[in-house]
Short mmCIF file of C-alpha atoms and ligand atoms in Angstrom, two decimals:
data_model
loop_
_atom_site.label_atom_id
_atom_site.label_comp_id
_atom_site.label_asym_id
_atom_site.label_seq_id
_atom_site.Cartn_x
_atom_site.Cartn_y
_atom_site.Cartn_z
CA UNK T 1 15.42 9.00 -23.42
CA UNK T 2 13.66 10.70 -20.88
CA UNK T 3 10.37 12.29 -21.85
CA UNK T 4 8.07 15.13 -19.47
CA UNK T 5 4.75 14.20 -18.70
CA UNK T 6 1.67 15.08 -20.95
CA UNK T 7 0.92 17.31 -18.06
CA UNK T 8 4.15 18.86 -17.58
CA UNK T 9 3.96 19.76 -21.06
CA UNK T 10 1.06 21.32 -20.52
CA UNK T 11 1.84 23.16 -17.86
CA UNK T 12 4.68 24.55 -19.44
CA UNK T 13 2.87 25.30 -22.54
CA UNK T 14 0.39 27.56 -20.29
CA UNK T 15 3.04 29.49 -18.21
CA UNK T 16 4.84 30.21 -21.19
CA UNK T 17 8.32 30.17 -22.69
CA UNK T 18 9.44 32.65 -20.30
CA UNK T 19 9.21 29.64 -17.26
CA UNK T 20 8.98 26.77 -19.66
CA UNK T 21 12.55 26.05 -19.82
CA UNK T 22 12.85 26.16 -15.39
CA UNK T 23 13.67 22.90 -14.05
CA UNK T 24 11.00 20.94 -12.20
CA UNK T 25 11.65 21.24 -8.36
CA UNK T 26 14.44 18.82 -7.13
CA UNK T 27 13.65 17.21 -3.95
CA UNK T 28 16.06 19.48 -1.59
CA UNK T 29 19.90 17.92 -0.74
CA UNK T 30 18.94 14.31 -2.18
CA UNK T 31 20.35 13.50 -5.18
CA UNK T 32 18.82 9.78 -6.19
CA UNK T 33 20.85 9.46 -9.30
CA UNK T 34 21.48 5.59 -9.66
CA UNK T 35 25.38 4.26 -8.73
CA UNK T 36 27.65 1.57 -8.86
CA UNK T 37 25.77 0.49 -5.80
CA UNK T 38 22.23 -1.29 -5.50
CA UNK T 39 20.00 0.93 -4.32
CA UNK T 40 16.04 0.95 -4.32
CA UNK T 41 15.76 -2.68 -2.87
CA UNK T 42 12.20 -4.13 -2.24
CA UNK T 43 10.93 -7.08 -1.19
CA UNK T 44 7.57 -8.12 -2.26
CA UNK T 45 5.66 -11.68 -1.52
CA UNK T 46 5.04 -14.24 -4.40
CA UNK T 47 1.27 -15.40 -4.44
CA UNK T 48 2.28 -18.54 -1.58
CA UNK T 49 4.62 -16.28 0.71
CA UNK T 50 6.06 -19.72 2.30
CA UNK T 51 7.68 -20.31 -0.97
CA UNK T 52 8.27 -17.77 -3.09
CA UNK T 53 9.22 -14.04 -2.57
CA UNK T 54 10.84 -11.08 -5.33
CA UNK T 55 13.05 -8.59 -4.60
CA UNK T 56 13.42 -5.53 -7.06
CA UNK T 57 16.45 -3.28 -6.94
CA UNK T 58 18.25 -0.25 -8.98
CA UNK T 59 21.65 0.46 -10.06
CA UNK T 60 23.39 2.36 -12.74
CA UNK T 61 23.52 1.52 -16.47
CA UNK T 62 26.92 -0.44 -16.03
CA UNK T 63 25.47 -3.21 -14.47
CA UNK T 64 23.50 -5.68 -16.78
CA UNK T 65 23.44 -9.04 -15.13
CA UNK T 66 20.64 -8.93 -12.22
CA UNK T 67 22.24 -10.79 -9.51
CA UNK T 68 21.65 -12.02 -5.91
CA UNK T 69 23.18 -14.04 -3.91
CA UNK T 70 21.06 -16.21 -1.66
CA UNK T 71 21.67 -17.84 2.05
CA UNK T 72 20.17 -19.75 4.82
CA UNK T 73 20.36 -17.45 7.81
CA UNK T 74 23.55 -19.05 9.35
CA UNK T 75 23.87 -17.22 13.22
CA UNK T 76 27.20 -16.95 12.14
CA UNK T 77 29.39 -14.31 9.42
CA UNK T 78 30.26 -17.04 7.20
CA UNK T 79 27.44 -16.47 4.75
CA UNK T 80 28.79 -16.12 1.46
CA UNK T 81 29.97 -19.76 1.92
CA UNK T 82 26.62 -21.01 2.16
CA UNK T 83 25.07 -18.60 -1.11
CA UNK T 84 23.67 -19.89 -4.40
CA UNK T 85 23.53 -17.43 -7.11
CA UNK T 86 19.93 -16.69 -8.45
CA UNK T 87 19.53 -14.41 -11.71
CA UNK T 88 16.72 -12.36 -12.70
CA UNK T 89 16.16 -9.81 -15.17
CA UNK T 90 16.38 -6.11 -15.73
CA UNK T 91 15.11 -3.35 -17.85
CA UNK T 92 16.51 0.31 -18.37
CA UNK T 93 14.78 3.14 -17.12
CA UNK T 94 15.69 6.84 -17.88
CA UNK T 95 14.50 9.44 -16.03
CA UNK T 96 15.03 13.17 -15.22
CA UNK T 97 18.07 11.67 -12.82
CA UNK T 98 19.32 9.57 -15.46
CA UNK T 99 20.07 6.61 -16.95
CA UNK T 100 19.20 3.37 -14.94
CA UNK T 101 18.34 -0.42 -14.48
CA UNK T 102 15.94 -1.92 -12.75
CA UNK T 103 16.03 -5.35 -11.49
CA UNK T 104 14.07 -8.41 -10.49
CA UNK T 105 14.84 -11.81 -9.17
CA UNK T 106 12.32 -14.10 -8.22
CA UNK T 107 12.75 -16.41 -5.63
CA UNK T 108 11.23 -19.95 -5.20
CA UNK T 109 11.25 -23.20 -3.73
CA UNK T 110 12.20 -22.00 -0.46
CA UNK T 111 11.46 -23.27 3.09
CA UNK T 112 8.25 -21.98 4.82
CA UNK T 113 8.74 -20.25 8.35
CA UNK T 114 12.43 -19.51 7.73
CA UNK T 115 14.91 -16.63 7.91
CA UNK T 116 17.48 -16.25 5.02
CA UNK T 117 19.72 -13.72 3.38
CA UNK T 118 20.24 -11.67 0.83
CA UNK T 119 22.77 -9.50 -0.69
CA UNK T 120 22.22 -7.70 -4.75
CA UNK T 121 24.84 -6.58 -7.50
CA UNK T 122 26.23 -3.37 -8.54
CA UNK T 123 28.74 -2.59 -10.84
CA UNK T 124 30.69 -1.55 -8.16
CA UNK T 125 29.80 -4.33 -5.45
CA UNK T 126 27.54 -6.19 -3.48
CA UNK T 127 24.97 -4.52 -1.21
CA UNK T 128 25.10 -5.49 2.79
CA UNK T 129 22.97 -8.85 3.51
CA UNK T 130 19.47 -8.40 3.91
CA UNK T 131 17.48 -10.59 6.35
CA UNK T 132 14.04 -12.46 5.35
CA UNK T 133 11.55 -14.88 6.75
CA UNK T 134 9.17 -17.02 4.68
CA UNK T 135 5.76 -17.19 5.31
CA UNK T 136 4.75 -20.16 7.35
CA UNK T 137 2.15 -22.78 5.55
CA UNK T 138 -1.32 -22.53 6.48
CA UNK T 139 -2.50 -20.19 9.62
CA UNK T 140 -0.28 -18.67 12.01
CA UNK T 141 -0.68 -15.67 14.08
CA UNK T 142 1.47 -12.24 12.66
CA UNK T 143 0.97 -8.38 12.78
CA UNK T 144 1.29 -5.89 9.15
CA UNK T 145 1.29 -2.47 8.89
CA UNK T 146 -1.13 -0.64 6.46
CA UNK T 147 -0.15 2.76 5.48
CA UNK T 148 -2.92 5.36 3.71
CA UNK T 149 -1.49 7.33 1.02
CA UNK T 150 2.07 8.45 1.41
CA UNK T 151 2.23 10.52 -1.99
CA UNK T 152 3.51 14.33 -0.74
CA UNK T 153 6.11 15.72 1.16
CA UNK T 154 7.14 11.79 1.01
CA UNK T 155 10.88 12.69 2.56
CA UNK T 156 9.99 15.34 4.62
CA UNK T 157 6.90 14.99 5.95
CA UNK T 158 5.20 11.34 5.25
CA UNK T 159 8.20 9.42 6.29
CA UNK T 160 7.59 9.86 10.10
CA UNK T 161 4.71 7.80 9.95
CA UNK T 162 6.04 4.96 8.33
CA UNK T 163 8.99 5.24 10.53
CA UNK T 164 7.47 5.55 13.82
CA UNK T 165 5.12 2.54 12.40
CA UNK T 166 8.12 0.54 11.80
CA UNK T 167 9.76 1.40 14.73
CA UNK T 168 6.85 0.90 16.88
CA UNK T 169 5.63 -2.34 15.56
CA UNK T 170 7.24 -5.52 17.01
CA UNK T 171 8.41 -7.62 13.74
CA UNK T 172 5.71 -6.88 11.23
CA UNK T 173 5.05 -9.57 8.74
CA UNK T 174 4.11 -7.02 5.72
CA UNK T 175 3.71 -3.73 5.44
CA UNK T 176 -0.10 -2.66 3.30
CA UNK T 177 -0.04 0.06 1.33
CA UNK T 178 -3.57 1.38 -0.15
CA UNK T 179 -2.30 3.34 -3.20
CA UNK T 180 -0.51 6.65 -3.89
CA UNK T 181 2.74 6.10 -3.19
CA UNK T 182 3.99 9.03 -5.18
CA UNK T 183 2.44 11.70 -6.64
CA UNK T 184 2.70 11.12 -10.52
CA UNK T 185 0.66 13.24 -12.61
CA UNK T 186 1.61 16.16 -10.42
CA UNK T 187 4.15 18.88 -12.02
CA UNK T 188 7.08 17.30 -9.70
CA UNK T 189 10.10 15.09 -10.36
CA UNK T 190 8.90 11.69 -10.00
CA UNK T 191 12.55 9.91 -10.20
CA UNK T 192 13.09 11.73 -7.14
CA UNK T 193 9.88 10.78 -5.38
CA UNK T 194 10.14 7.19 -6.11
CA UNK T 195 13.95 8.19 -4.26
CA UNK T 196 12.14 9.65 -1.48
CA UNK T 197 10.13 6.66 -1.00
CA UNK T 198 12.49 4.23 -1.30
CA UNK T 199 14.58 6.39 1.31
CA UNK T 200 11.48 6.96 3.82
CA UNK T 201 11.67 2.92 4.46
CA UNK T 202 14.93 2.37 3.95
CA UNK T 203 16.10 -1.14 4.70
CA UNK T 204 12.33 -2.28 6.06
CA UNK T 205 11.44 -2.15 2.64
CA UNK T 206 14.12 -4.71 1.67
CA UNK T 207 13.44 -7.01 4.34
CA UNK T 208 9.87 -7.09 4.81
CA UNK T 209 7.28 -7.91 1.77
CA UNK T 210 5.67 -5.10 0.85
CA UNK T 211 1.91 -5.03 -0.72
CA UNK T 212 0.86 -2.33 -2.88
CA UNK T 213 -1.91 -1.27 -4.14
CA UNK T 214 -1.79 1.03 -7.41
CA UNK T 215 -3.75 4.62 -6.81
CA UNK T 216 -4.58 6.66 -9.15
CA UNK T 217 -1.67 8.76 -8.90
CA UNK T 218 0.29 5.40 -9.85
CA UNK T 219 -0.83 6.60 -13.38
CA UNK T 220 0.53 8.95 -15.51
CA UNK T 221 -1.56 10.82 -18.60
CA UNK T 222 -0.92 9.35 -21.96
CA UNK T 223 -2.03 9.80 -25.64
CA UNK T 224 -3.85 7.48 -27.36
CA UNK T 225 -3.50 6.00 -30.56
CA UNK T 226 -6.56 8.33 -31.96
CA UNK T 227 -5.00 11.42 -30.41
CA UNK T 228 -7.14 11.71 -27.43
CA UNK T 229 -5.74 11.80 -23.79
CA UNK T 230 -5.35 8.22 -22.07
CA UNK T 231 -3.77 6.77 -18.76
CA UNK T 232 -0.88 4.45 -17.94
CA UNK T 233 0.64 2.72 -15.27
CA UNK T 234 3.51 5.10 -14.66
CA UNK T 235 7.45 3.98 -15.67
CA UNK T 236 8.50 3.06 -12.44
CA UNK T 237 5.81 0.98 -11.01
CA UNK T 238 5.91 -2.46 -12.89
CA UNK T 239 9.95 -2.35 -12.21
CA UNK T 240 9.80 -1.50 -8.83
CA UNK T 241 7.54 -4.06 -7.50
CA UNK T 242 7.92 -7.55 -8.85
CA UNK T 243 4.01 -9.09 -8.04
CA UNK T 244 3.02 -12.20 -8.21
CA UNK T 245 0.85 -11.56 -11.55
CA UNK T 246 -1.84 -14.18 -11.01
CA UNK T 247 -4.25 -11.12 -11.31
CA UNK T 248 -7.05 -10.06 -13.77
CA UNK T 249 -5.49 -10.87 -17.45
CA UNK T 250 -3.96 -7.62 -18.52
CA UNK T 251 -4.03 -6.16 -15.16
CA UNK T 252 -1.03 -8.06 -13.41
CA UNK T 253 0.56 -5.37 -12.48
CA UNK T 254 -1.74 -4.00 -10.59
CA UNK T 255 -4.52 -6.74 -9.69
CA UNK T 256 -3.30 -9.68 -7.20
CA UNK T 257 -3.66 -12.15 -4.77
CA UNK T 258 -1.43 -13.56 -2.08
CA UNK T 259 -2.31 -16.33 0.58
CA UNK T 260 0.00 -14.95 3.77
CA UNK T 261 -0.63 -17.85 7.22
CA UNK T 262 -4.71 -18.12 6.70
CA UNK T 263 -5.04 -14.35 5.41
CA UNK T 264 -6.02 -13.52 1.91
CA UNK T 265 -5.25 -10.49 0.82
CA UNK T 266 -6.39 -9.57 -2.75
CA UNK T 267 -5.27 -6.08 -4.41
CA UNK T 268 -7.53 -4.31 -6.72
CA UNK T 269 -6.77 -1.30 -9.06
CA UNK T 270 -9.63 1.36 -8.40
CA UNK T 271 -7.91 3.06 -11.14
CA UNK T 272 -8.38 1.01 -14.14
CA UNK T 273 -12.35 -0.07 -12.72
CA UNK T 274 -13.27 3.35 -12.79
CA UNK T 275 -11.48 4.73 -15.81
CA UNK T 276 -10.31 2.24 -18.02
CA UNK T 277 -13.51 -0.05 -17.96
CA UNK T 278 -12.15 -2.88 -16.32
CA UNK T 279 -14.60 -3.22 -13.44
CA UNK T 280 -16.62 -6.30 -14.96
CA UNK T 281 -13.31 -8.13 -15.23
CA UNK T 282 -11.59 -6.93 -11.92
CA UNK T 283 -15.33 -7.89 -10.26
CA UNK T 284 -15.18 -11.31 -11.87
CA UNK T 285 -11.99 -12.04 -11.02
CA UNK T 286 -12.38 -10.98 -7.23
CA UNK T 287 -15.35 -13.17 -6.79
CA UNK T 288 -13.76 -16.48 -7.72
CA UNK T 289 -10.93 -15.70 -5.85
CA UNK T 290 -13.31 -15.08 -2.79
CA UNK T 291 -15.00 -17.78 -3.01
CA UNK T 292 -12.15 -20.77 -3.78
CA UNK T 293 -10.43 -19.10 -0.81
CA UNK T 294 -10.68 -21.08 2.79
CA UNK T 295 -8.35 -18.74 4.13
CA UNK T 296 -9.43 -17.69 7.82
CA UNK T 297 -9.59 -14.27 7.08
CA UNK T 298 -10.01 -12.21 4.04
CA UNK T 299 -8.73 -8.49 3.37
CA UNK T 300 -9.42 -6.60 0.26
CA UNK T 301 -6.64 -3.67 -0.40
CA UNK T 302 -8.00 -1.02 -3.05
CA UNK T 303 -7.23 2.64 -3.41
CA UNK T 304 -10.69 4.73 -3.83
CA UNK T 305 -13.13 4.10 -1.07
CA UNK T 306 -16.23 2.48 -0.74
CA UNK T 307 -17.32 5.00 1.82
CA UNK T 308 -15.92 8.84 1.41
CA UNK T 309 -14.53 10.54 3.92
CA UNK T 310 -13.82 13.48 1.73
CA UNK T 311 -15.31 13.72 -1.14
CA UNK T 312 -19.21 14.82 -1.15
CA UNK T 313 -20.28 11.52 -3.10
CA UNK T 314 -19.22 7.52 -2.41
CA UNK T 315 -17.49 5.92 -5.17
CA UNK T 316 -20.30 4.60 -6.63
CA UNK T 317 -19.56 1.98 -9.54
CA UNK T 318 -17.48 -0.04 -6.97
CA UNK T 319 -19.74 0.43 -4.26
CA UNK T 320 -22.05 -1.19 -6.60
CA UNK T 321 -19.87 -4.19 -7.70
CA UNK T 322 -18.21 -4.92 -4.87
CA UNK T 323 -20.17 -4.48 -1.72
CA UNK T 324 -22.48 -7.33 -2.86
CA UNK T 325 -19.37 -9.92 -2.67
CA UNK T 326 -17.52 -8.19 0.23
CA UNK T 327 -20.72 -8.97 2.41
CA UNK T 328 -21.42 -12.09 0.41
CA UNK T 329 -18.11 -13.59 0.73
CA UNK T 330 -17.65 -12.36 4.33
CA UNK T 331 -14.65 -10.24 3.55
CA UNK T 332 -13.38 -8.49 7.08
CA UNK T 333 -11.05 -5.34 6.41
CA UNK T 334 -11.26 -3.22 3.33
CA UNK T 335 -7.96 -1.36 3.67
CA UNK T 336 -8.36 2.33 1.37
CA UNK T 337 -6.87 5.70 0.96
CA UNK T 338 -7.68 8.14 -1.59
CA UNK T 339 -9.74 10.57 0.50
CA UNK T 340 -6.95 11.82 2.94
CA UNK T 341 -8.54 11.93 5.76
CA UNK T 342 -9.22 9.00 8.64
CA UNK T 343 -12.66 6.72 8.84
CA UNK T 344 -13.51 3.48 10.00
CA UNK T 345 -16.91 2.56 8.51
CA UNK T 346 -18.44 -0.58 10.38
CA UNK T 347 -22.49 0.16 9.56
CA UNK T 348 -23.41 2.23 6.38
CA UNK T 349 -26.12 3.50 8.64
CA UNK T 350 -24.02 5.59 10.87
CA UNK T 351 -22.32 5.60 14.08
CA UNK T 352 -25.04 5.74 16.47
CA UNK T 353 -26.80 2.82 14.38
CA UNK T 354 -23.05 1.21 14.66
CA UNK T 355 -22.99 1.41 18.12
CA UNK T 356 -27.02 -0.25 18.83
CA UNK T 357 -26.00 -2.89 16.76
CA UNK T 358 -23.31 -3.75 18.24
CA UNK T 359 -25.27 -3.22 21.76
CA UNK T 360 -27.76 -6.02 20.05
CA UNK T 361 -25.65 -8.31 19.60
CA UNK T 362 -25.50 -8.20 15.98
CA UNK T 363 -23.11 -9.83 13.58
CA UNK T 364 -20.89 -7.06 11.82
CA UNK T 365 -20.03 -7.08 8.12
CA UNK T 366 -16.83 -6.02 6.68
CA UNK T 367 -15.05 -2.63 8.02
CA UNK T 368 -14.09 -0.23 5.36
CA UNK T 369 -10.99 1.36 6.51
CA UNK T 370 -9.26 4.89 5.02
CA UNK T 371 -6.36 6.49 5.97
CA UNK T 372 -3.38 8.91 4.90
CA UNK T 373 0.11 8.69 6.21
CA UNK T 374 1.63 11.83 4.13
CA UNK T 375 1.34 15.69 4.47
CA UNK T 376 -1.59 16.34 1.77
CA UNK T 377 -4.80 16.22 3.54
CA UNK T 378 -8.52 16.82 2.97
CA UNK T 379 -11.45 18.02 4.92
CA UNK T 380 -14.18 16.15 5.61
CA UNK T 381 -17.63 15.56 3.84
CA UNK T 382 -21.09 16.08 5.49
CA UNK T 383 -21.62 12.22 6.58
CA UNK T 384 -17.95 11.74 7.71
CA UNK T 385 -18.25 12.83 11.42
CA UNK T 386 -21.60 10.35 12.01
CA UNK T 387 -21.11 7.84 9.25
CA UNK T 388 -17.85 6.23 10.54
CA UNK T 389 -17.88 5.35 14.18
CA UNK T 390 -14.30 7.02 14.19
CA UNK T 391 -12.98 9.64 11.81
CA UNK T 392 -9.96 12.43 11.54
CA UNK T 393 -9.12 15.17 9.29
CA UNK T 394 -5.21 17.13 9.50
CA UNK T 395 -3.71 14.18 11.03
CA UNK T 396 -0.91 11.15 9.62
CA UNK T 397 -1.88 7.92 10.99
CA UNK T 398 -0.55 4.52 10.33
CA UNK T 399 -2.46 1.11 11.55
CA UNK T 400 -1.38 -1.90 13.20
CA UNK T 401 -3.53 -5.13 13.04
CA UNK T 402 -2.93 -8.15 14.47
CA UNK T 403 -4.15 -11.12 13.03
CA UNK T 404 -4.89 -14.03 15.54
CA UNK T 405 -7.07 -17.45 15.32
CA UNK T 406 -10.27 -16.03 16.37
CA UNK T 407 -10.07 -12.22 16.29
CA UNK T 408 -8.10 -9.59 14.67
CA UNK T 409 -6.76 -6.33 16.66
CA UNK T 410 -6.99 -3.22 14.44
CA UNK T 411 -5.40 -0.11 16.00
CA UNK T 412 -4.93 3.52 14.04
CA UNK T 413 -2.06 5.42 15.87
CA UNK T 414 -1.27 9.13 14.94
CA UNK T 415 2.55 9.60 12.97
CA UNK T 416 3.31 10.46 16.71
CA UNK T 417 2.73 7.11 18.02
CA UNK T 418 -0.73 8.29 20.03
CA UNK T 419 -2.91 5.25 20.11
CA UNK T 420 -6.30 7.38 17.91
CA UNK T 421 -8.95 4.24 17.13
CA UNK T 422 -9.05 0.28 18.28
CA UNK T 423 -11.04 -2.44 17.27
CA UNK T 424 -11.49 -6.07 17.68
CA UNK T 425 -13.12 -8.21 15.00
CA UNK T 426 -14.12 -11.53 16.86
CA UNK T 427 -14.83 -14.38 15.09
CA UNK T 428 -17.38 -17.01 16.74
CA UNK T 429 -17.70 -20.44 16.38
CA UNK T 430 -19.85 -20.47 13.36
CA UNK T 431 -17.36 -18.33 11.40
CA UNK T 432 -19.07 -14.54 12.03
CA UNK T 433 -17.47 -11.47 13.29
CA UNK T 434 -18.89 -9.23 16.09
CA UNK T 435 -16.96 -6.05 16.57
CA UNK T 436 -15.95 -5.34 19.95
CA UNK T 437 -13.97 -1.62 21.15
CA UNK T 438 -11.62 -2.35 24.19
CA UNK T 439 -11.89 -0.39 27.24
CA UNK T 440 -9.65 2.62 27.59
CA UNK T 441 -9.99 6.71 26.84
CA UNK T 442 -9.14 7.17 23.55
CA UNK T 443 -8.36 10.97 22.51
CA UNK T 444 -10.66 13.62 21.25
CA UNK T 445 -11.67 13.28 17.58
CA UNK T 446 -9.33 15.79 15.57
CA UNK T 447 -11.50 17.83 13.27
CA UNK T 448 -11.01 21.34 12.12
CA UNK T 449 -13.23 24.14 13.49
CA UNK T 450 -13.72 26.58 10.73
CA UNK T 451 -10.15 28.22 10.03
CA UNK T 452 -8.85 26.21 12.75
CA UNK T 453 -7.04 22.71 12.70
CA UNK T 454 -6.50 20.47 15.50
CA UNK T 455 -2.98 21.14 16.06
CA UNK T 456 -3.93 24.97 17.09
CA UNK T 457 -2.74 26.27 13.63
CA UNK T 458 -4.56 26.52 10.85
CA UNK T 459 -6.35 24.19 9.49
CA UNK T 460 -4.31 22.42 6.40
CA UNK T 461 -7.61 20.28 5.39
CA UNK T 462 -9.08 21.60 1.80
CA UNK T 463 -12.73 20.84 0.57
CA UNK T 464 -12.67 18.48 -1.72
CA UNK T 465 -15.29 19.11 -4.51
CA UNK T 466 -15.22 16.14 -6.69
FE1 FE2 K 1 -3.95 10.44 -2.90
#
C-alpha cells in the first residue's frame, strides 16, 4: 500500500483541507507506471568488477520469477542459443504509480576483460539484449564519468548533461554519481523521478556499471519508535541498485567498495555520518580499506563536501575524520556534490597558494572535487571564488577522467560539451602526485554579478544559509 511522505503529510496538513486532497505534480506526458515489459534496468559492479556484476530491473506485479538470460557476446544473432538462465530475486514495491516488482540478479564467475549479453523478463516478454564488458584483472587504463547531483528537473533539464556526457565520452567504463539522484523528501512524486532518471540514461544505464553514492535526499523522513522524527533510506534505493554490500555492517546499502583495473573506489554515506551517528564506524571502516588496498589509485565518492562551495561553513565532522586518512592514505580524487555549484579544491590554502605550490614543485594531496549536473543550483560562499583554483555557479557540468599508469586526466565540461576545467594528477616514481594544468585558454569563470547570471538572464543561483 502506498503511503505519502511524513513531509507530504505535513505539508498537506499546513495548506489545509481545501488543497490537501490535490494530487502531487505528475512529471508532464510520462507515465512510468510499471508493464508487462522490463523496464528500469541497471547495471551496477560487484566488489571485483572482472567477475561479478548485478543488474536490477522493474516490471509489473504479474511477473514473480526474476529472470535473465545470460550470453557470451557471439558477433553473430544467434544468442539465445548460447544463454544460461540465472535467477535472482525480487521484492514488491507500491508507489503513487502503482503496484510493482523490483528485481535483482547477481552475476558471478564470469571472465575478466570480456563483452557479454543480457536480456531480463517481463510478464509479457523479454527485453532487447544488453551489451557488457567485465572489468579486466589488475590495472588497465579506462575513462568514467562522474556526475554532481542530478536531483531536479531530472527529465527536463538534468538529463542533457548526462547525455551529452555519454555521448561525448568514448566507451566509459562507469559512470560516478556523488549523491542526489532524486529529490526525495521534497513535496514531488518520487515514483516518477526515479522514472525520470531511469529515462535520462536510458540504455547506458543498463550497460555500463553505475556507482552511486546515497545523498541526503536518498532519505526520506520517518518516525521513530518513541514518536520522534527519524530518517530512512528511501523505498526505491536498496531495489534499484544491487551493491556489492561488503560495506560498514548495517550500512550496505549505502557504504562500499569496488576494486575496478588498479582503481579503488570506496562510497561513503555523508548522510548517515552526519545524522545517524555512524561516522566512527564509516571512518573505521574506510581506513582499513585504505590501507589493505595496493590499488594504483584511490578515489573516495561521498555526497557532502569536504570543502563548501555553497554553504557559508565546511562540513566539519567529516572534514575532521576523514581528511587525516585521505592525506594519510594518499587518496587522489574526492568526487562530491551537495553544494550545487562547481569547485576543484587542490590546496585548503587557496588558489593563489595552489598555484606557488605547484610553481615549487610541491607534491599535491588529494583534490576535492564538487559538481551538479541538474537544474537546482546555488550561489557561492565567500571562500569559493579564491579557495578552489577553479569554481562555477548557474552552470551543469559533467567530468571526464581518464585513468592511466602514471597520471590521471580530469576534465569538467559544461552540459553543452564546452571544455570549463582540466587537470593532470602525475604520479612520480616514488608513488606522489604533482598536479599539472595543460596548456590551452580555458573560458571565463561563470559567476553571477549581483541579479545577473552568466547566461545574460538572471541569475538562478540562491544563497544558501545553512
Ligand atoms: Fe542536492
Amino acid at each position: 500500500m502506498y503511503r505519502p511522505s511524513l513531509l507530504a503529510l505535513a505539508l498537506a496538513a499546513c495548506i489545509g483541507s481545501a488543497t490537501a486532497t490535490e494530487p502531487l505534480p505528475h512529471s508532464p506526458g510520462a507515465p512510468y507506471a510499471a508493464t508487462g515489459l522490463a523496464d528500469r534496468i541497471v547495471l551496477t559492479p560487484g566488489a571485483n568488477p572482472a567477475r561479478e556484476m548485478a543488474v536490477t530491473f522493474r516490471t509489473d506485479s504479474r511477473q514473480t520469477s526474476s529472470h535473465l538470460q545470460l550470453a557470451p557476446a557471439l558477433d553473430g544473432p544467434q544468442l539465445e542459443k548460447r544463454a544460461t538462465l540465472v535467477e535472482g530475486s525480487s521484492q514488491p514495491l507500491d508507489t503513487e504509480n502503482g503496484a510493482a516488482r523490483y528485481h535483482q540478479v547477481r552475476l558471478a564467475g564470469l571472465q575478466p576483460d570480456t563483452p557479454y549479453v543480457y536480456r531480463v523478463k517481463g510478464a509479457e516478454g523479454w527485453s532487447e539484449w544488453l551489451q557488457l564488458r567485465t572489468a579486466a584483472q589488475g590495472f588497465k587504463p579506462f575513462r568514467f564519468i562522474y556526475l554532481g547531483d542530478t536531483q531536479n528537473d531530472i527529465l527536463s533539464i538534468a538529463s542533457r548533461s548526462v547525455r551529452q556526457a555519454l555521448h561525448a565520452t568514448a566507451s566509459p567504463a562507469l559512470v560516478v554519481h556523488a549523491g542526489d539522484l532524486t529529490s526525495q523528501r521534497d513535496d514531488l512524486v518520487h515514483d516518477d523521478e526515479w522514472g525520470e532518471w531511469n529515462q535520462a540514461g536510458g540504455f547506458h544505464y543498463a550497460a555500463v556499471p553505475q556507482v552511486v553514492a546515497a545523498g541526503n535526499h536518498e532519505y526520506v523522513d520517518s518516525l521513530n519508535p518513541d514518536g520522534s522524527e527519524g530518517r530512512v533510506l528511501g523505498p526505491h534505493w536498496a531495489k534499484q541498485f544491487a551493491l556489492p554490500g561488503n560495506g560498514v555492517k548495517g550500512l550496505e546499502s549505502t557504504t562500499y567498495f569496488i576494486d575496478y583495473q588498479g582503481v579503488r573506489f570506496i562510497v561513503l554515506d555523508g548522510t548517515a555520518a552526519l545524522d545517524l551517528d555512524t561516522l566512527d564506524r564509516q571512518s573505521q571502516w574506510l581506513e582499513q580499506r585504505l590501507k589493505e588496498s595496493q590499488a594504483r589509485w584511490k578515489i573516495v565518492v561521498t555526497h557532502q563536501p569536504l570543502f563548501t562551495c555553497a554553504r557559508p561553513e565546511d562540513t566539519g565532522p567529516l572534514k575532521a575524520a576523514w581528511k587525516p586518512l585521505f592525506e594519510r592514505y594518499k587518496v587522489d580524487l574526492v568526487l562530491q556534490g551537495h553544494d550545487h555549484c562547481y569547485s576543484r579544491v587542490s590546496n585548503e590554502n587557496g588558489r593563489a597558494a595552489a598555484k606557488k605550490a605547484r610553481a615549487a614543485g610541491k607534491v599535491q594531496g588529494p583534490v576535492y572535487m564538487v559538481s551538479v549536473a541538474g537544474s537546482k543550483m546555488y550561489g557561492l560562499n565567500d571562500r569559493a571564488r579564491r579557495q578552489p583554483d577553479r569554481s562555477a555557479e548557474d552552470t551543469q557540468l559533467y567530468q571526464t577522467v581518464e585513468v592511466l599508469p602514471t597520471r590521471l586526466e580530469v576534465r569538467s565540461f559544461t552540459a553543452s560539451g564546452t571544455l570549463y576545467d582540466a587537470f593532470d594528477l602525475n604520479r612520480d616514481k616514488q608513488g606522489r602526485n604533482r598536479l599539472s594544468e595543460p596548456a590551452g585558454k580555458l573560458p571565463v569563470e561563470r559567476f553571477c554579478s549581483g541579479e545577473a547570471g552568466p547566461d545574460q538572464l538572471p541569475c538562478t543561483s540562491r544563497s544558501k544559509s545553512l
